[in-house]
């Protein structure tokens, strides 16, 4: 029985409105060639008029209609296009983890498309990215949308590299299972009791979380399986992306 020794990661390099007034004027009389027309002076006690008011001039100007917003489930404004939100891709355990904390959780077995491979540590991020992209492309061709976050199960590691299984959960596997890309098979994600360690920061800095994991296992005298799981809560885009969040799972024996 061996303990998880993740020191293998030491090779990784983290509408304003404005009011206006009209100036009053007087009608100038004289022999000038052009008479200037202005508004009559204000009258304190105007006389009653005997002329019927012109409806076109006296009718109030309607205020402009307020801008309409579009909310999900409500009719849209004609001519306005909206794009519905895509389906959610939840993690294996939907209760979020806290950085530098350990959670005792139970992983459900979810159907998944799986692709096995190997890589050098310095090529970990691009290799895993390519594996996930390939699986999702083949799932799209088969009409099977992803139903969970990408997962990498590290089955064997050494100082130079690692063997892995890249997994993309799906809602269900059709019977019979459709033919998908070469090397891709259907199976299920790891399940059962697990210790979750949440990593927030770049992939370059993930060694620190593994050191916390190892120290916890040693302090609690916990023996785990010879594999560990990384679940990418945010997209694995670049090894220096400091917005990355990863759930690391260790499976006790």
CSV table of C-alpha atoms in Angstrom, one decimal:
chain,number,residue,atom,x,y,z
A,1,UNK,CA,0.0,0.0,0.0
A,2,UNK,CA,1.4,3.3,-1.1
A,3,UNK,CA,0.7,6.9,-0.4
A,4,UNK,CA,0.0,9.4,-3.1
A,5,UNK,CA,3.3,11.3,-3.7
A,6,UNK,CA,2.5,14.2,-6.0
A,7,UNK,CA,6.0,15.5,-5.9
A,8,UNK,CA,6.1,14.7,-9.6
A,9,UNK,CA,4.7,18.2,-10.2
A,10,UNK,CA,8.1,19.8,-9.3
A,11,UNK,CA,8.8,20.1,-13.0
A,12,UNK,CA,5.8,22.3,-13.8
A,13,UNK,CA,6.9,26.1,-14.4
A,14,UNK,CA,0.4,30.1,-12.3
A,15,UNK,CA,-32.3,59.8,-20.2
A,16,UNK,CA,-30.5,62.7,-19.1
A,17,UNK,CA,-32.9,65.4,-20.0
A,18,UNK,CA,-32.0,69.1,-20.3
A,19,UNK,CA,-34.6,71.8,-20.0
A,20,UNK,CA,-34.7,74.8,-22.4
A,21,UNK,CA,-36.5,78.1,-22.3
A,22,UNK,CA,-37.5,80.4,-25.2
A,23,UNK,CA,-36.4,84.1,-25.1
A,24,UNK,CA,-39.4,86.5,-25.3
A,25,UNK,CA,-39.2,89.3,-27.8
A,26,UNK,CA,-41.2,92.1,-29.3
A,27,UNK,CA,-42.3,92.9,-32.8
A,28,UNK,CA,-40.3,95.7,-34.2
A,29,UNK,CA,-42.2,98.3,-36.2
A,30,UNK,CA,-40.5,100.5,-38.7
A,31,UNK,CA,-39.5,100.9,-42.2
A,32,UNK,CA,-36.9,98.1,-42.1
A,33,UNK,CA,-36.9,95.8,-45.1
A,34,UNK,CA,-37.2,92.7,-43.0
A,35,UNK,CA,-39.3,92.3,-39.8
A,36,UNK,CA,-38.0,90.0,-37.1
A,37,UNK,CA,-40.6,87.7,-35.7
A,38,UNK,CA,-40.4,86.7,-32.0
A,39,UNK,CA,-42.8,85.4,-29.3
A,40,UNK,CA,-45.1,88.0,-27.8
A,41,UNK,CA,-44.3,89.3,-24.3
A,42,UNK,CA,-45.7,87.4,-21.3
A,43,UNK,CA,-49.1,88.7,-20.1
A,44,UNK,CA,-50.1,88.5,-16.5
A,45,UNK,CA,-53.9,88.5,-17.0
A,46,UNK,CA,-54.5,87.2,-20.5
A,47,UNK,CA,-57.9,88.0,-22.1
A,48,UNK,CA,-60.2,85.1,-23.0
A,49,UNK,CA,-59.8,84.1,-26.6
A,50,UNK,CA,-62.7,83.8,-29.0
A,51,UNK,CA,-60.8,81.6,-31.4
A,52,UNK,CA,-61.1,77.8,-31.0
A,53,UNK,CA,-57.6,76.4,-30.2
A,54,UNK,CA,-55.8,74.4,-32.9
A,55,UNK,CA,-55.7,70.8,-31.7
A,56,UNK,CA,-52.5,70.2,-33.7
A,57,UNK,CA,-50.8,73.0,-31.8
A,58,UNK,CA,-52.3,72.5,-28.3
A,59,UNK,CA,-52.1,68.7,-28.0
A,60,UNK,CA,-49.3,67.6,-25.6
A,61,UNK,CA,-46.3,65.8,-27.1
A,62,UNK,CA,-46.2,62.2,-25.9
A,63,UNK,CA,-43.2,61.2,-24.0
A,64,UNK,CA,-40.9,58.6,-25.7
A,65,UNK,CA,-41.6,55.0,-24.8
A,66,UNK,CA,-39.1,53.6,-22.4
A,67,UNK,CA,-36.5,51.2,-23.8
A,68,UNK,CA,-37.6,47.6,-23.6
A,69,UNK,CA,-35.4,44.9,-22.1
A,70,UNK,CA,-35.5,41.2,-22.9
A,71,UNK,CA,-35.6,38.7,-20.1
A,72,UNK,CA,-35.5,34.9,-20.4
A,73,UNK,CA,-38.9,33.5,-21.0
A,74,UNK,CA,-40.5,36.8,-22.1
A,75,UNK,CA,-41.5,37.8,-25.6
A,76,UNK,CA,-38.7,39.5,-27.5
A,77,UNK,CA,-38.8,42.9,-29.1
A,78,UNK,CA,-39.4,42.5,-32.9
A,79,UNK,CA,-36.1,42.6,-34.7
A,80,UNK,CA,-34.1,41.9,-31.6
A,81,UNK,CA,-32.2,38.6,-31.7
A,82,UNK,CA,-31.4,36.7,-28.4
A,83,UNK,CA,-29.3,33.7,-27.8
A,84,UNK,CA,-30.4,31.2,-25.1
A,85,UNK,CA,-27.9,30.2,-22.5
A,86,UNK,CA,-26.3,26.8,-23.1
A,87,UNK,CA,-26.7,23.8,-20.8
A,88,UNK,CA,-24.8,23.9,-17.5
A,89,UNK,CA,-21.8,21.7,-17.0
A,90,UNK,CA,-21.7,21.0,-13.3
A,91,UNK,CA,-18.7,19.5,-11.5
A,92,UNK,CA,-18.9,16.1,-9.9
A,93,UNK,CA,-19.7,17.6,-6.6
A,94,UNK,CA,-21.8,20.8,-7.1
A,95,UNK,CA,-21.1,22.3,-3.6
A,96,UNK,CA,-18.0,24.5,-4.4
A,97,UNK,CA,-14.7,23.8,-2.6
A,98,UNK,CA,-12.6,26.4,-0.7
A,99,UNK,CA,-9.0,27.0,-1.5
A,100,UNK,CA,-6.5,25.5,1.0
A,101,UNK,CA,-9.3,23.4,2.5
A,102,UNK,CA,-10.1,19.7,2.5
A,103,UNK,CA,-13.6,18.2,1.9
A,104,UNK,CA,-14.7,14.7,2.5
A,105,UNK,CA,-17.0,14.0,-0.5
A,106,UNK,CA,-18.7,11.2,-2.4
A,107,UNK,CA,-18.1,11.1,-6.1
A,108,UNK,CA,-21.0,9.9,-8.3
A,109,UNK,CA,-20.3,7.5,-11.2
A,110,UNK,CA,-21.2,9.5,-14.3
A,111,UNK,CA,-21.1,8.1,-17.9
A,112,UNK,CA,-18.3,9.6,-19.8
A,113,UNK,CA,-16.3,9.5,-23.1
A,114,UNK,CA,-12.7,8.6,-22.3
A,115,UNK,CA,-9.4,9.0,-24.1
A,116,UNK,CA,-6.2,7.6,-22.8
A,117,UNK,CA,-2.7,9.0,-23.4
A,118,UNK,CA,0.7,9.9,-22.2
A,119,UNK,CA,2.7,13.2,-22.0
A,120,UNK,CA,5.8,14.9,-20.6
A,121,UNK,CA,5.2,17.2,-17.7
A,122,UNK,CA,6.3,20.3,-19.6
A,123,UNK,CA,3.6,19.4,-22.2
A,124,UNK,CA,0.8,18.6,-19.7
A,125,UNK,CA,-1.5,21.6,-20.5
A,126,UNK,CA,-1.4,21.4,-24.3
A,127,UNK,CA,-1.7,17.6,-24.2
A,128,UNK,CA,-4.8,17.7,-22.0
A,129,UNK,CA,-6.3,20.5,-24.0
A,130,UNK,CA,-6.0,18.6,-27.2
A,131,UNK,CA,-7.5,15.4,-25.6
A,132,UNK,CA,-10.5,17.3,-24.3
A,133,UNK,CA,-11.0,19.1,-27.6
A,134,UNK,CA,-10.9,15.8,-29.5
A,135,UNK,CA,-13.4,14.1,-27.3
A,136,UNK,CA,-15.8,17.0,-27.5
A,137,UNK,CA,-15.5,17.2,-31.3
A,138,UNK,CA,-16.4,13.5,-31.6
A,139,UNK,CA,-19.2,13.8,-29.1
A,140,UNK,CA,-20.6,16.7,-31.2
A,141,UNK,CA,-20.6,14.5,-34.3
A,142,UNK,CA,-22.5,11.8,-32.4
A,143,UNK,CA,-25.0,14.3,-31.1
A,144,UNK,CA,-24.0,13.8,-27.5
A,145,UNK,CA,-23.5,17.1,-25.6
A,146,UNK,CA,-21.1,17.3,-22.7
A,147,UNK,CA,-22.8,17.2,-19.3
A,148,UNK,CA,-19.9,17.9,-16.9
A,149,UNK,CA,-16.5,19.5,-16.5
A,150,UNK,CA,-13.4,18.0,-18.1
A,151,UNK,CA,-11.6,15.4,-15.9
A,152,UNK,CA,-8.1,14.0,-16.1
A,153,UNK,CA,-7.3,10.8,-14.1
A,154,UNK,CA,-3.5,10.4,-13.6
A,155,UNK,CA,-3.0,6.6,-13.5
A,156,UNK,CA,0.8,6.5,-13.5
A,157,UNK,CA,3.5,9.2,-13.0
A,158,UNK,CA,7.2,9.6,-12.8
A,159,UNK,CA,9.8,12.3,-13.0
A,160,UNK,CA,9.5,12.6,-16.7
A,161,UNK,CA,5.8,12.3,-17.5
A,162,UNK,CA,2.5,10.6,-16.8
A,163,UNK,CA,-0.2,8.3,-18.2
A,164,UNK,CA,-3.7,9.7,-18.1
A,165,UNK,CA,-7.3,9.2,-19.0
A,166,UNK,CA,-9.1,12.4,-20.2
A,167,UNK,CA,-12.9,12.2,-19.5
A,168,UNK,CA,-15.9,14.3,-20.6
A,169,UNK,CA,-19.1,13.3,-18.7
A,170,UNK,CA,-22.3,12.9,-20.8
A,171,UNK,CA,-25.9,12.6,-19.7
A,172,UNK,CA,-26.3,9.0,-20.8
A,173,UNK,CA,-24.6,6.5,-23.2
A,174,UNK,CA,-27.0,5.4,-26.0
A,175,UNK,CA,-27.6,1.7,-26.4
A,176,UNK,CA,-26.1,0.7,-28.7
A,177,UNK,CA,-23.3,3.2,-28.1
A,178,UNK,CA,-22.4,5.2,-31.2
A,179,UNK,CA,-19.1,4.8,-33.0
A,180,UNK,CA,-16.9,7.7,-32.1
A,181,UNK,CA,-13.3,8.6,-32.7
A,182,UNK,CA,-10.5,6.1,-32.8
A,183,UNK,CA,-9.2,5.4,-29.3
A,184,UNK,CA,-12.2,7.0,-27.5
A,185,UNK,CA,-14.4,4.7,-25.5
A,186,UNK,CA,-17.4,5.0,-23.1
A,187,UNK,CA,-17.1,4.3,-19.4
A,188,UNK,CA,-17.7,6.1,-16.2
A,189,UNK,CA,-16.0,8.6,-14.0
A,190,UNK,CA,-14.3,7.5,-10.7
A,191,UNK,CA,-16.8,7.1,-7.9
A,192,UNK,CA,-16.9,6.6,-4.2
A,193,UNK,CA,-15.5,8.4,-1.2
A,194,UNK,CA,-12.8,11.0,-2.0
A,195,UNK,CA,-10.9,13.9,-0.4
A,196,UNK,CA,-11.2,17.1,-2.4
A,197,UNK,CA,-8.5,19.7,-2.4
A,198,UNK,CA,-9.4,22.9,-4.2
A,199,UNK,CA,-6.7,24.7,-6.2
A,200,UNK,CA,-7.2,28.3,-7.3
A,201,UNK,CA,-4.3,29.8,-9.3
A,202,UNK,CA,-2.2,28.9,-12.3
A,203,UNK,CA,-1.3,25.4,-13.3
A,204,UNK,CA,2.3,26.3,-12.7
A,205,UNK,CA,1.5,26.8,-9.0
A,206,UNK,CA,-0.5,23.6,-8.5
A,207,UNK,CA,2.5,21.9,-6.8
A,208,UNK,CA,1.6,24.0,-3.7
A,209,UNK,CA,-1.8,22.4,-3.5
A,210,UNK,CA,-0.3,18.9,-3.9
A,211,UNK,CA,2.1,19.7,-1.0
A,212,UNK,CA,-0.9,20.6,1.1
A,213,UNK,CA,-2.5,17.3,0.1
A,214,UNK,CA,0.5,15.3,0.9
A,215,UNK,CA,1.0,16.9,4.3
A,216,UNK,CA,-2.7,16.3,5.2
A,217,UNK,CA,-2.5,12.6,4.2
A,218,UNK,CA,0.7,12.2,6.3
A,219,UNK,CA,-0.8,14.0,9.3
A,220,UNK,CA,-4.0,12.0,9.2
A,221,UNK,CA,-2.3,8.7,8.3
A,222,UNK,CA,-4.5,8.3,5.3
A,223,UNK,CA,-3.6,5.7,2.6
A,224,UNK,CA,-4.9,6.5,-0.9
A,225,UNK,CA,-5.1,4.7,-4.2
A,226,UNK,CA,-2.2,5.1,-6.7
A,227,UNK,CA,-4.0,7.6,-8.8
A,228,UNK,CA,-5.4,11.1,-8.4
A,229,UNK,CA,-8.1,13.1,-10.3
A,230,UNK,CA,-8.0,16.7,-11.6
A,231,UNK,CA,-11.4,18.3,-12.5
A,232,UNK,CA,-11.1,21.6,-14.3
A,233,UNK,CA,-13.9,23.8,-12.8
A,234,UNK,CA,-12.8,26.6,-15.2
A,235,UNK,CA,-11.4,26.0,-18.6
A,236,UNK,CA,-7.8,24.8,-18.9
A,237,UNK,CA,-6.5,27.5,-21.2
A,238,UNK,CA,-2.9,28.3,-20.3
A,239,UNK,CA,-0.5,27.1,-17.6
A,240,UNK,CA,0.0,30.7,-16.4
A,241,UNK,CA,-3.7,31.5,-16.2
A,242,UNK,CA,-4.1,32.6,-12.5
A,243,UNK,CA,-8.0,32.4,-12.8
A,244,UNK,CA,-7.8,28.6,-13.1
A,245,UNK,CA,-9.7,26.5,-10.6
A,246,UNK,CA,-9.1,22.8,-10.2
A,247,UNK,CA,-10.7,20.2,-7.9
A,248,UNK,CA,-8.1,17.6,-7.0
A,249,UNK,CA,-9.5,14.3,-5.6
A,250,UNK,CA,-7.6,11.6,-3.7
A,251,UNK,CA,-9.3,8.3,-3.2
A,252,UNK,CA,-8.8,6.6,0.1
A,253,UNK,CA,-8.2,2.9,0.1
